[in-house]
Coordinates of C-alpha atoms in Angstrom, one line a residue:
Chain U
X1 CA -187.7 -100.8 -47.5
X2 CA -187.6 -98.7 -44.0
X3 CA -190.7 -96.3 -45.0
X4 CA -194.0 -97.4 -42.9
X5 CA -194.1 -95.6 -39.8
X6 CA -193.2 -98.6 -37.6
X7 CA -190.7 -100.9 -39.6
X8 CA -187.8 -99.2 -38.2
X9 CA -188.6 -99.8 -34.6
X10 CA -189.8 -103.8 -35.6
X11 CA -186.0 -104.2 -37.0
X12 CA -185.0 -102.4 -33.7
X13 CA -186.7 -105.0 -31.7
X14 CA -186.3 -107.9 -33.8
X15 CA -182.4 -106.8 -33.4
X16 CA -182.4 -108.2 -29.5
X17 CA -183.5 -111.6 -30.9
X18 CA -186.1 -114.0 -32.4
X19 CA -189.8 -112.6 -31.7
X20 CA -193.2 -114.0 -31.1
X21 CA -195.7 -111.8 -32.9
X22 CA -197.1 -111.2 -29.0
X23 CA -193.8 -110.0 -28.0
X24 CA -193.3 -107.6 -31.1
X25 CA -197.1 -105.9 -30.8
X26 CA -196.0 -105.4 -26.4
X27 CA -192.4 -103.8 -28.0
X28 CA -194.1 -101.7 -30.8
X29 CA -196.8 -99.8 -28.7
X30 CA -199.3 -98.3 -30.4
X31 CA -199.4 -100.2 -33.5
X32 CA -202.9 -102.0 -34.5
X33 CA -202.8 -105.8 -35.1
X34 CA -203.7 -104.5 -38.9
X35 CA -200.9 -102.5 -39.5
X36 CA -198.3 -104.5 -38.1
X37 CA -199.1 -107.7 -39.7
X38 CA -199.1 -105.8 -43.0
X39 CA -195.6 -104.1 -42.1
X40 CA -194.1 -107.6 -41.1
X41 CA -196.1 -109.1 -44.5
X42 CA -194.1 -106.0 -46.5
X43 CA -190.7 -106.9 -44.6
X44 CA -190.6 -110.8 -45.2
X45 CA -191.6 -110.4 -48.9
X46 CA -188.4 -107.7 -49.4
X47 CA -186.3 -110.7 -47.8
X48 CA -185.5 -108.1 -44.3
X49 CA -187.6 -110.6 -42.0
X50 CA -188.4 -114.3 -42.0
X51 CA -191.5 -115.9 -40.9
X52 CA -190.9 -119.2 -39.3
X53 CA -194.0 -121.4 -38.5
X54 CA -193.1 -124.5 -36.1
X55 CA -196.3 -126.2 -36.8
X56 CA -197.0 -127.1 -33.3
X57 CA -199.7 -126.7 -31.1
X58 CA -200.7 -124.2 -30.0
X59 CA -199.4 -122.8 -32.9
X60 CA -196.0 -121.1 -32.5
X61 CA -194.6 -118.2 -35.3
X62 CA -191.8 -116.3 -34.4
X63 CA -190.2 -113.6 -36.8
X64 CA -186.3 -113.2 -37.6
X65 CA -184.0 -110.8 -39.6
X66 CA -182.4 -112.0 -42.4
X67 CA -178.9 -111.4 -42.9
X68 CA -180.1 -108.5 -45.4
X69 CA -182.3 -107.6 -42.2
X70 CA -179.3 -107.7 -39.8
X71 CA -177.5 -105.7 -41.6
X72 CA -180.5 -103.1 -42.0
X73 CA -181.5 -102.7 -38.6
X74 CA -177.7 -102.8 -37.4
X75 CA -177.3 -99.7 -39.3
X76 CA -180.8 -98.1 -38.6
X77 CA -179.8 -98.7 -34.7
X78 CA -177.8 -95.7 -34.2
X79 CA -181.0 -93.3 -35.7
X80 CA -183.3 -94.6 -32.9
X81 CA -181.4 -94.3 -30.4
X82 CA -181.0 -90.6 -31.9
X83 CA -184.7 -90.5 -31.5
X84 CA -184.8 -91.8 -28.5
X85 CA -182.0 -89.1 -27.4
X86 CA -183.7 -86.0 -28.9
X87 CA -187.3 -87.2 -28.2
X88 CA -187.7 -83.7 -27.0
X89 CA -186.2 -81.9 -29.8
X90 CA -188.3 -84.1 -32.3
X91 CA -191.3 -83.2 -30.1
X92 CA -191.1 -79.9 -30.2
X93 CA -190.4 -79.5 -34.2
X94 CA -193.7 -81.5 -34.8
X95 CA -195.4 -79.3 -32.5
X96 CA -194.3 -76.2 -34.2
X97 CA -195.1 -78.0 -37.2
X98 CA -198.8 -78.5 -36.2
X99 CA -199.3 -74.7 -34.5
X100 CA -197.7 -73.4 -37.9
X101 CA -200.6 -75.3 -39.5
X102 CA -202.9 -74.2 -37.5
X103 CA -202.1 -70.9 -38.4
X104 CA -202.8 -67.1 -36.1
X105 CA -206.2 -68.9 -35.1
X106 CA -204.8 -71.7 -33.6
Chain J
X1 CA -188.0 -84.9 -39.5
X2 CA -186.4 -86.8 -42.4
X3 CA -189.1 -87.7 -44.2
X4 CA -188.6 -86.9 -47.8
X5 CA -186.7 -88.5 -50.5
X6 CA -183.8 -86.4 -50.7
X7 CA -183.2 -85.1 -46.7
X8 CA -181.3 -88.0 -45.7
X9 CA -178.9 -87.3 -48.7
X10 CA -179.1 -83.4 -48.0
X11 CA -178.0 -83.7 -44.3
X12 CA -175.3 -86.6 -45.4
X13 CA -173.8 -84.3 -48.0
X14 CA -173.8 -81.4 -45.6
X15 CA -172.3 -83.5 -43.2
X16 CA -169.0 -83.0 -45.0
X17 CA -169.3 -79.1 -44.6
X18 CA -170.6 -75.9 -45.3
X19 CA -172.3 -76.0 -48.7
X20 CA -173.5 -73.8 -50.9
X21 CA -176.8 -74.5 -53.3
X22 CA -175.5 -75.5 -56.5
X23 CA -172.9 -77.8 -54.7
X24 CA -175.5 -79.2 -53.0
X25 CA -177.8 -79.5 -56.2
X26 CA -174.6 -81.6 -58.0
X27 CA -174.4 -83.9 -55.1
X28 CA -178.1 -84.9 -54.6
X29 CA -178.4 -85.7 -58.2
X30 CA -182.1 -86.2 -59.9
X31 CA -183.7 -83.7 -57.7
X32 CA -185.8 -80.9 -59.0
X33 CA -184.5 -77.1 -57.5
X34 CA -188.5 -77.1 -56.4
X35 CA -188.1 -80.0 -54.1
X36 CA -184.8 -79.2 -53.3
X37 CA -185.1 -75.5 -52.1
X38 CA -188.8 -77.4 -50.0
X39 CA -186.4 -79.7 -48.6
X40 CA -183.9 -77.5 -47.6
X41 CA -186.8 -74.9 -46.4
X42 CA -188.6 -78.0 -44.2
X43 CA -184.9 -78.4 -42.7
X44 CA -184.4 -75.1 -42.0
X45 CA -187.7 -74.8 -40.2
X46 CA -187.0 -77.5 -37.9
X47 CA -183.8 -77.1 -36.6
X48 CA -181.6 -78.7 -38.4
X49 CA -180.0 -76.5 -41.5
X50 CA -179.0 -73.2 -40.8
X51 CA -179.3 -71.0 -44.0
X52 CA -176.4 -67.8 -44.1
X53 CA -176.8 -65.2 -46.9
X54 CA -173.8 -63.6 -46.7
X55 CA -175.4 -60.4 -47.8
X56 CA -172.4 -60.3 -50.7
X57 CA -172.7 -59.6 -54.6
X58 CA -173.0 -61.6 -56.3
X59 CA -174.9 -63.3 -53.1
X60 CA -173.4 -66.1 -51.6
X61 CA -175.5 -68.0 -49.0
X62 CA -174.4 -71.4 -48.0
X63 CA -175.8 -74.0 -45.5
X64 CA -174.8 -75.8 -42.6
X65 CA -175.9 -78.3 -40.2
X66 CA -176.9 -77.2 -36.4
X67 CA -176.1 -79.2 -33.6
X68 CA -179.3 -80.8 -34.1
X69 CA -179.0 -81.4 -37.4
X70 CA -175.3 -82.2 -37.2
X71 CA -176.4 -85.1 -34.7
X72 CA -178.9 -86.4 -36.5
X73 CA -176.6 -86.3 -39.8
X74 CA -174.1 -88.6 -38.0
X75 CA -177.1 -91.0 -36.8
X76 CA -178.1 -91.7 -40.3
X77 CA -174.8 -91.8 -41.8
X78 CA -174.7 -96.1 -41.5
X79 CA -178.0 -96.6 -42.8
X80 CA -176.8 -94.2 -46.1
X81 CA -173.4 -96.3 -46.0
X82 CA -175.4 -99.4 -45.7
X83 CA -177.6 -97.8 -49.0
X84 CA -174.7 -97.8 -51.1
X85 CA -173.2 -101.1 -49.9
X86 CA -176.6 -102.8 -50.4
X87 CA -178.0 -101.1 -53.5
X88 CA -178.1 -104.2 -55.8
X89 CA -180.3 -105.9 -53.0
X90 CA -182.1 -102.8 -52.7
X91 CA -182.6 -102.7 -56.4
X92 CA -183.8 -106.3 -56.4
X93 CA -186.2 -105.4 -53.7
X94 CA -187.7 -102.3 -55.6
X95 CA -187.6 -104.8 -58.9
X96 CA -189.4 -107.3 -57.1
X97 CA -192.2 -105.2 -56.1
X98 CA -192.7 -103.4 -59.0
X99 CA -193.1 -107.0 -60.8
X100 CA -195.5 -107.8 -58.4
X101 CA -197.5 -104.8 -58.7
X102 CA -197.9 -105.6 -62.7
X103 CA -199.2 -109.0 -62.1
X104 CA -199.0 -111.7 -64.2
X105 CA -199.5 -109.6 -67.5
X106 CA -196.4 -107.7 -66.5

C-alpha cells in the first residue's frame, strides 16, 4: 500500500491537512505530474486518500486521508522523520551501494 | 535501506534481541533461507545488522541491530504494529486489486 517511491512522503504531507494537488507537487519535490497523479490514483483506489472535487470554477480538487489513511501515515510519520534524521547515514549507504556497483574501476 | 519484503520484519524481530539464524528464520515465516541470508547480507552491508560468529563448535553466530539499525528498527515499529492491527483492510486492499487486475472474466 506504501511501496511507490513517493507515497510515503504524500501521506506525510497530506497528514498537516487537506491538499490542493498544487500544494502536494511544491511539498513532494521532485516528483513528475505523471508519477504523482498515478501514486495519488493507486492511494484513493486502496481507500488511503480521497479525492474530493467541488465542482466550482475554476475547478477546485483537493486530496484527503481517509481514516484508513490517517491511521497509515500517523504510523509511517515516525520513519520519515528517521529519514529525515539520518539523511546522512542513508546517503552514504546508497553511495557505497553505487561505488560497490561500480566495482575497482569506478 | 528497507526495501525488500522481509527487512522490515527482520529488523522488528531483531528489535527484541540478539538473534540467531534459525530463530530468526521461525519468526519471519514464508521466507526462503536464499532471500533470507540476501536480506540479512544487504543489512549487514549497510549498517544496520551486525553479524558475530562466535568462532565456537558447533558455530554459533547471531545478529544484532547497530545503532543505526536499532534506530531505524524503532521508527518502523508503528507502521509494523499498524500491519497487524490493519491486516483485514490490508487484505481487502490486496483482494481488491488482484480482482481488478483479472477483469471482468476474473
Amino acid at each position: 500500500m506504501i511501496a511507490g517511491k513517493w507515497k510515503p512522503l504524500i501521506l506525510y504531507f497530506l497528514l498537516q491537512g487537506p491538499n490542493r494537488y498544487g500544494a502536494l507537487k511544491r511539498a513532494v519535490r521532485c516528483v513528475s505530474d505523471k508519477v504523482l497523479i498515478q501514486q495519488l490514483k493507486e492511494l484513493e483506489s486502496d481507500g488511503v486518500v480521497l479525492r474530493t472535487d467541488h465542482k466550482e470554477v475554476p475547478p477546485r480538487v483537493d486530496y484527503t486521508l481517509t481514516p484508513l489513511g490517517r491511521s497509515l501515515a500517523e504510523a509511517l510519520e515516525p520513519l520519515c522523520i528517521w529519514g529525515v534524521e539520518n539523511m546522512d547515514a542513508v546517503a552514504r549507504v546508497l553511495a557505497d551501494r553505487e561505488a560497490w556497483k561500480q566495482g575497482p574501476s569506478g
